[in-house]
């Protein structure tokens, strides 16, 4: 068919159909050679058409394209995968730590330690931790514990101990703890004459004033011993007597675990707890008790805060052993 267009135009113009069959032999030979050459080139891959590079490119370039495309996609895919990882890490560690590390020992202390500067809430439980016989070599560590975990205490100090620990006593006052008198040299006041009782009170009061710069209106009589005479003298001097209703016997036990248990097993709202900061075992116990009591909801307050939080009065010459609520 194409032959008519190729070389036989001149003869086709002659008008006879049979003429194509009589085309010259060289025309058929040329055609065969061209076809053969074309097939050869095609099969050898050297045919300079647009198909070859297209075929080669798909093989060589499509592969890289296919690889690059996923490669490019994998990067962004990996990035978003990495993004959630840190988030998971932020969450998993907390859970992981809680589940893997804390559970065995500290599953119970779920409540968190309240902020240290919470204002006193009269409607919530509160107790007064009191420390006698100091200041001493362990008092500073006890102050550290309160500073770390929060809460305030009341220190009933022995006058003759103050000189050696003036700075500690001053620090206690500056950090919001209450300072009371525990006499000058720890005698049983009920066995003393009136003048001696007065001297025990005034001398210690003045020493505290000198060292810590605070006025003293609380007295814890040594051994808790008080009678009408002691109360009367205290009343004349504007002094309130403070004893206790919880005695973990830390001075006798000298064992932090037992002191801890003794307090935790008996403590309740409104209590005044007797302890002694001259014993390292007591301070050891406090380093656990202070945070634990606060986590359980107890406000660790001074004696004056405890007794007056619900509107109670502190009458000089009167003994208080725990908070007496007005309505009680
Ligand atoms: Ni004492």
CSV table of C-alpha atoms and ligand atoms in Angstrom, one decimal:
chain,number,residue,atom,x,y,z
A,1,UNK,CA,0.0,0.0,0.0
A,2,UNK,CA,2.7,2.5,1.0
A,3,UNK,CA,4.5,1.6,-2.1
A,4,UNK,CA,2.2,3.7,-4.1
A,5,UNK,CA,3.3,6.7,-2.1
A,6,UNK,CA,7.0,5.8,-2.0
A,7,UNK,CA,8.7,5.2,-5.2
A,8,UNK,CA,5.9,4.4,-7.6
A,9,UNK,CA,4.2,7.7,-7.9
A,10,UNK,CA,5.3,8.3,-11.4
A,11,UNK,CA,4.1,4.9,-12.5
A,12,UNK,CA,0.9,5.1,-10.7
A,13,UNK,CA,0.1,8.1,-12.5
A,14,UNK,CA,0.2,5.9,-15.6
A,15,UNK,CA,-3.2,4.6,-14.5
A,16,UNK,CA,-2.6,0.8,-14.6
A,17,UNK,CA,-3.2,-1.3,-11.4
A,18,UNK,CA,-1.0,-4.1,-12.5
A,19,UNK,CA,2.1,-2.0,-12.6
A,20,UNK,CA,2.9,-2.3,-8.9
A,21,UNK,CA,3.7,-6.0,-9.4
A,22,UNK,CA,6.2,-5.1,-12.0
A,23,UNK,CA,8.2,-2.7,-9.7
A,24,UNK,CA,11.8,-2.9,-10.2
A,25,UNK,CA,13.7,-5.5,-8.3
A,26,UNK,CA,16.0,-2.9,-6.7
A,27,UNK,CA,13.1,-1.3,-5.1
A,28,UNK,CA,12.1,-4.5,-3.3
A,29,UNK,CA,15.7,-5.1,-2.4
A,30,UNK,CA,16.1,-1.6,-1.0
A,31,UNK,CA,12.9,-2.0,1.0
A,32,UNK,CA,14.1,-5.4,2.4
A,33,UNK,CA,17.4,-3.9,3.3
A,34,UNK,CA,15.7,-1.0,5.1
A,35,UNK,CA,13.4,-3.3,7.0
A,36,UNK,CA,16.2,-5.6,7.9
A,37,UNK,CA,18.3,-2.6,9.1
A,38,UNK,CA,15.4,-1.3,11.0
A,39,UNK,CA,14.7,-4.6,12.8
A,40,UNK,CA,18.4,-5.0,13.5
A,41,UNK,CA,18.7,-1.5,15.0
A,42,UNK,CA,15.5,-2.0,17.0
A,43,UNK,CA,16.6,-5.3,18.4
A,44,UNK,CA,20.1,-4.0,19.3
A,45,UNK,CA,18.6,-1.2,21.2
A,46,UNK,CA,20.3,1.4,19.0
A,47,UNK,CA,17.2,2.7,17.3
A,48,UNK,CA,17.4,6.4,17.8
A,49,UNK,CA,13.7,7.0,18.6
A,50,UNK,CA,12.0,8.5,21.5
A,51,UNK,CA,11.0,5.1,22.8
A,52,UNK,CA,14.4,3.9,23.7
A,53,UNK,CA,15.4,6.6,26.1
A,54,UNK,CA,11.9,6.3,27.4
A,55,UNK,CA,12.3,2.6,27.9
A,56,UNK,CA,15.8,3.0,29.3
A,57,UNK,CA,14.8,5.8,31.6
A,58,UNK,CA,11.9,3.9,33.2
A,59,UNK,CA,14.3,1.1,33.9
A,60,UNK,CA,17.1,3.3,35.3
A,61,UNK,CA,15.4,6.4,36.4
A,62,UNK,CA,12.0,5.1,37.5
A,63,UNK,CA,13.8,2.8,40.0
A,64,UNK,CA,15.6,5.7,41.6
A,65,UNK,CA,12.4,7.7,41.3
A,66,UNK,CA,10.5,5.0,43.0
A,67,UNK,CA,13.2,4.7,45.6
A,68,UNK,CA,13.5,8.4,46.0
A,69,UNK,CA,9.9,9.0,46.3
A,70,UNK,CA,9.6,6.5,49.2
A,71,UNK,CA,12.8,7.8,50.5
A,72,UNK,CA,11.5,11.2,50.6
A,73,UNK,CA,8.2,10.0,52.0
A,74,UNK,CA,10.0,7.8,54.6
A,75,UNK,CA,11.8,10.8,55.9
A,76,UNK,CA,8.7,12.8,56.7
A,77,UNK,CA,7.1,9.6,57.8
A,78,UNK,CA,10.0,8.9,60.1
A,79,UNK,CA,9.9,12.4,61.4
A,80,UNK,CA,6.3,12.3,62.5
A,81,UNK,CA,7.1,8.9,63.9
A,82,UNK,CA,9.9,10.5,65.8
A,83,UNK,CA,7.7,13.4,67.0
A,84,UNK,CA,5.3,11.1,68.8
A,85,UNK,CA,8.2,9.3,70.3
A,86,UNK,CA,9.3,12.2,72.6
A,87,UNK,CA,5.7,12.6,73.6
A,88,UNK,CA,5.5,9.0,74.4
A,89,UNK,CA,8.8,9.3,76.2
A,90,UNK,CA,7.3,12.2,78.3
A,91,UNK,CA,4.4,10.0,79.2
A,92,UNK,CA,6.0,6.6,79.4
A,93,UNK,CA,8.7,7.7,81.8
A,94,UNK,CA,6.1,8.9,84.3
A,95,UNK,CA,4.1,5.8,84.0
A,96,UNK,CA,7.2,3.7,83.7
A,97,UNK,CA,8.7,5.1,86.8
A,98,UNK,CA,5.5,4.8,88.7
A,99,UNK,CA,4.9,1.3,87.6
A,100,UNK,CA,8.4,0.0,87.5
A,101,UNK,CA,10.2,1.9,90.3
A,102,UNK,CA,7.7,3.2,92.7
A,103,UNK,CA,5.1,0.5,93.0
A,104,UNK,CA,7.2,-1.9,95.0
A,105,UNK,CA,7.8,0.6,97.8
A,106,UNK,CA,5.7,3.7,97.3
A,107,UNK,CA,2.3,2.8,95.8
A,108,UNK,CA,0.4,4.2,98.7
A,109,UNK,CA,1.8,7.7,98.9
A,110,UNK,CA,-0.3,8.8,95.9
A,111,UNK,CA,-1.2,12.1,97.6
A,112,UNK,CA,1.2,14.8,96.7
A,113,UNK,CA,3.1,17.0,99.1
A,114,UNK,CA,1.0,20.2,99.5
A,115,UNK,CA,2.8,23.5,98.7
A,116,UNK,CA,4.8,24.9,101.6
A,117,UNK,CA,3.1,28.3,101.7
A,118,UNK,CA,-0.5,27.2,102.0
A,119,UNK,CA,-2.4,29.5,104.3
A,120,UNK,CA,-3.8,27.9,107.4
A,121,UNK,CA,-7.3,26.5,106.9
A,122,UNK,CA,-9.1,26.2,110.2
A,123,UNK,CA,-11.5,23.7,108.7
A,124,UNK,CA,-8.8,21.2,107.9
A,125,UNK,CA,-6.9,18.9,110.3
A,126,UNK,CA,-3.9,20.4,112.1
A,127,UNK,CA,-1.4,19.4,114.7
A,128,UNK,CA,1.4,21.0,116.6
A,129,UNK,CA,4.8,19.3,116.6
A,130,UNK,CA,6.7,20.5,119.7
A,131,UNK,CA,10.4,19.9,120.4
A,132,UNK,CA,11.9,20.2,123.9
A,133,UNK,CA,15.3,20.4,125.5
A,134,UNK,CA,17.1,22.0,122.6
A,135,UNK,CA,18.5,23.8,120.8
A,136,UNK,CA,21.1,21.1,120.1
A,137,UNK,CA,23.3,19.7,117.5
A,138,UNK,CA,20.5,18.1,115.5
A,139,UNK,CA,18.2,21.1,115.5
A,140,UNK,CA,19.5,22.6,112.3
A,141,UNK,CA,18.8,19.3,110.5
A,142,UNK,CA,15.3,19.4,111.8
A,143,UNK,CA,14.9,22.9,110.5
A,144,UNK,CA,16.1,21.7,107.2
A,145,UNK,CA,13.4,19.1,107.1
A,146,UNK,CA,10.7,21.7,107.7
A,147,UNK,CA,12.2,23.9,105.1
A,148,UNK,CA,12.2,21.0,102.7
A,149,UNK,CA,8.8,19.5,103.3
A,150,UNK,CA,6.9,22.5,104.8
A,151,UNK,CA,5.2,23.0,108.1
A,152,UNK,CA,6.0,24.8,111.3
A,153,UNK,CA,7.0,23.7,114.8
A,154,UNK,CA,7.3,25.0,118.3
A,155,UNK,CA,10.6,24.8,120.1
A,156,UNK,CA,10.6,24.8,123.9
A,157,UNK,CA,14.2,25.6,124.5
A,158,UNK,CA,16.3,25.2,127.6
A,159,UNK,CA,17.9,28.6,128.5
A,160,UNK,CA,21.3,27.4,129.2
A,161,UNK,CA,21.6,25.7,125.8
A,162,UNK,CA,21.0,28.8,123.8
A,163,UNK,CA,24.4,30.3,123.8
A,164,UNK,CA,25.9,27.4,121.9
A,165,UNK,CA,23.2,27.5,119.3
A,166,UNK,CA,22.2,31.1,119.0
A,167,UNK,CA,22.2,31.1,115.2
A,168,UNK,CA,20.0,28.0,115.1
A,169,UNK,CA,17.5,29.5,117.4
A,170,UNK,CA,17.5,32.7,115.5
A,171,UNK,CA,17.0,30.8,112.3
A,172,UNK,CA,14.1,28.9,113.7
A,173,UNK,CA,12.4,32.1,114.6
A,174,UNK,CA,13.1,33.7,111.3
A,175,UNK,CA,11.7,30.7,109.5
A,176,UNK,CA,8.4,31.0,111.2
A,177,UNK,CA,8.7,28.5,114.0
A,178,UNK,CA,7.5,29.4,117.5
A,179,UNK,CA,9.9,29.6,120.4
A,180,UNK,CA,8.8,28.9,123.9
A,181,UNK,CA,10.6,28.4,127.3
A,182,UNK,CA,11.5,25.1,128.8
A,183,UNK,CA,13.1,26.7,131.9
A,184,UNK,CA,16.7,27.6,132.3
A,185,UNK,CA,18.2,24.3,133.4
A,186,UNK,CA,15.3,21.9,133.3
A,187,UNK,CA,14.3,21.6,137.0
A,188,UNK,CA,11.0,20.3,138.1
A,189,UNK,CA,9.2,23.6,138.8
A,190,UNK,CA,6.8,22.1,141.3
A,191,UNK,CA,9.7,21.5,143.6
A,192,UNK,CA,11.0,25.0,143.5
A,193,UNK,CA,10.1,28.1,145.5
A,194,UNK,CA,8.2,30.9,143.9
A,195,UNK,CA,11.3,33.0,143.4
A,196,UNK,CA,13.2,30.2,141.7
A,197,UNK,CA,10.2,29.5,139.5
A,198,UNK,CA,10.1,33.1,138.4
A,199,UNK,CA,13.9,33.1,137.8
A,200,UNK,CA,13.6,30.0,135.6
A,201,UNK,CA,11.0,31.7,133.5
A,202,UNK,CA,12.4,35.2,133.3
A,203,UNK,CA,16.0,34.3,132.7
A,204,UNK,CA,15.1,32.0,129.8
A,205,UNK,CA,12.6,34.5,128.4
A,206,UNK,CA,15.3,37.2,128.3
A,207,UNK,CA,17.8,34.9,126.7
A,208,UNK,CA,15.4,33.9,123.9
A,209,UNK,CA,14.7,37.5,123.4
A,210,UNK,CA,18.3,38.3,123.1
A,211,UNK,CA,19.2,35.4,120.8
A,212,UNK,CA,16.2,35.2,118.5
A,213,UNK,CA,14.6,38.6,119.0
A,214,UNK,CA,11.2,37.2,119.8
A,215,UNK,CA,8.9,37.6,122.8
A,216,UNK,CA,8.1,34.5,124.8
A,217,UNK,CA,4.7,33.8,126.2
A,218,UNK,CA,4.7,30.0,126.2
A,219,UNK,CA,6.2,27.8,128.9
A,220,UNK,CA,6.5,24.0,128.8
A,221,UNK,CA,7.3,23.1,132.4
A,222,UNK,CA,10.0,20.4,132.5
A,223,UNK,CA,8.4,16.9,132.8
A,224,UNK,CA,5.1,18.6,132.3
A,225,UNK,CA,5.0,19.3,136.0
A,226,UNK,CA,2.8,22.2,137.0
A,227,UNK,CA,0.5,23.1,139.9
A,228,UNK,CA,-1.4,26.0,141.2
A,229,UNK,CA,1.8,27.9,142.2
A,230,UNK,CA,3.4,27.5,138.8
A,231,UNK,CA,0.1,28.4,137.0
A,232,UNK,CA,-0.3,31.5,139.2
A,233,UNK,CA,3.2,32.7,138.6
A,234,UNK,CA,2.9,32.1,134.9
A,235,UNK,CA,-0.4,33.9,134.9
A,236,UNK,CA,1.2,36.9,136.5
A,237,UNK,CA,3.9,37.0,133.8
A,238,UNK,CA,1.5,36.6,130.9
A,239,UNK,CA,2.8,33.0,130.3
A,240,UNK,CA,0.6,30.2,129.0
A,241,UNK,CA,1.5,26.6,130.0
A,242,UNK,CA,1.7,24.2,127.1
A,243,UNK,CA,1.9,20.4,127.6
A,244,UNK,CA,0.8,17.6,125.2
A,245,UNK,CA,-1.6,14.8,124.6
A,246,UNK,CA,0.6,12.7,122.3
A,247,UNK,CA,3.8,11.3,123.6
A,248,UNK,CA,5.6,9.0,121.2
A,249,UNK,CA,8.3,8.6,123.9
A,250,UNK,CA,11.1,9.4,121.4
A,251,UNK,CA,13.4,10.2,124.3
A,252,UNK,CA,13.0,6.6,125.5
A,253,UNK,CA,12.7,4.7,122.2
A,254,UNK,CA,15.6,6.3,120.4
A,255,UNK,CA,14.4,4.5,117.3
A,256,UNK,CA,13.2,6.4,114.2
A,257,UNK,CA,10.9,3.7,113.0
A,258,UNK,CA,9.2,3.3,116.3
A,259,UNK,CA,8.8,7.0,116.8
A,260,UNK,CA,7.4,7.2,113.3
A,261,UNK,CA,4.9,4.5,114.1
A,262,UNK,CA,4.0,5.9,117.5
A,263,UNK,CA,3.1,9.2,115.9
A,264,UNK,CA,1.3,7.9,112.9
A,265,UNK,CA,-0.7,5.4,115.0
A,266,UNK,CA,-2.1,8.0,117.4
A,267,UNK,CA,-2.1,11.4,115.6
A,268,UNK,CA,-5.4,13.2,115.1
A,269,UNK,CA,-6.7,16.7,114.5
A,270,UNK,CA,-5.9,19.2,117.3
A,271,UNK,CA,-3.1,17.2,118.9
A,272,UNK,CA,0.0,18.6,120.5
A,273,UNK,CA,2.9,16.1,120.1
A,274,UNK,CA,5.8,15.9,122.4
A,275,UNK,CA,9.3,15.3,120.9
A,276,UNK,CA,12.9,16.2,121.5
A,277,UNK,CA,15.2,17.6,118.9
A,278,UNK,CA,18.3,16.7,120.9
A,279,UNK,CA,18.0,13.1,119.6
A,280,UNK,CA,19.2,12.3,116.1
A,281,UNK,CA,16.7,9.4,115.9
A,282,UNK,CA,13.9,11.8,116.5
A,283,UNK,CA,15.1,14.1,113.7
A,284,UNK,CA,15.4,10.9,111.5
A,285,UNK,CA,11.8,10.1,112.2
A,286,UNK,CA,10.7,13.7,111.5
A,287,UNK,CA,12.3,13.6,108.1
A,288,UNK,CA,9.7,11.0,107.3
A,289,UNK,CA,6.9,12.2,109.5
A,290,UNK,CA,6.8,15.8,108.2
A,291,UNK,CA,6.2,15.0,104.6
A,292,UNK,CA,3.9,12.0,105.4
A,293,UNK,CA,1.7,14.0,107.8
A,294,UNK,CA,1.4,16.8,105.3
A,295,UNK,CA,0.5,14.4,102.5
A,296,UNK,CA,-2.2,12.9,104.7
A,297,UNK,CA,-3.7,16.4,105.0
A,298,UNK,CA,-2.4,17.5,108.4
A,299,UNK,CA,-1.3,21.1,108.7
A,300,UNK,CA,1.8,21.4,110.8
A,301,UNK,CA,1.3,24.5,112.8
A,302,UNK,CA,2.7,26.3,115.8
A,303,UNK,CA,1.1,25.9,119.2
A,304,UNK,CA,-0.4,29.3,119.0
A,305,UNK,CA,-1.8,28.7,115.6
A,306,UNK,CA,-3.3,25.4,116.7
A,307,UNK,CA,-5.0,26.8,119.8
A,308,UNK,CA,-6.4,29.9,118.2
A,309,UNK,CA,-7.2,28.6,114.7
A,310,UNK,CA,-10.8,28.0,115.5
A,311,UNK,CA,-11.2,31.0,117.7
A,312,UNK,CA,-9.9,29.5,120.9
A,313,UNK,CA,-8.3,31.6,123.6
A,314,UNK,CA,-4.9,31.3,125.2
A,315,UNK,CA,-5.3,32.5,128.8
A,316,UNK,CA,-2.1,33.1,130.8
A,317,UNK,CA,-1.6,30.8,133.7
A,318,UNK,CA,-3.7,28.1,132.0
A,319,UNK,CA,-2.4,24.8,130.8
A,320,UNK,CA,-3.3,23.5,127.3
A,321,UNK,CA,-2.6,20.0,126.1
A,322,UNK,CA,-4.5,20.0,122.8
A,323,UNK,CA,-6.8,22.3,120.9
A,324,UNK,CA,-10.1,23.0,122.7
A,325,UNK,CA,-12.7,24.1,120.2
A,326,UNK,CA,-15.1,26.8,121.4
A,327,UNK,CA,-18.1,24.6,120.6
A,328,UNK,CA,-16.7,21.6,122.4
B,1,LIG,NI1,12.4,18.4,128.8
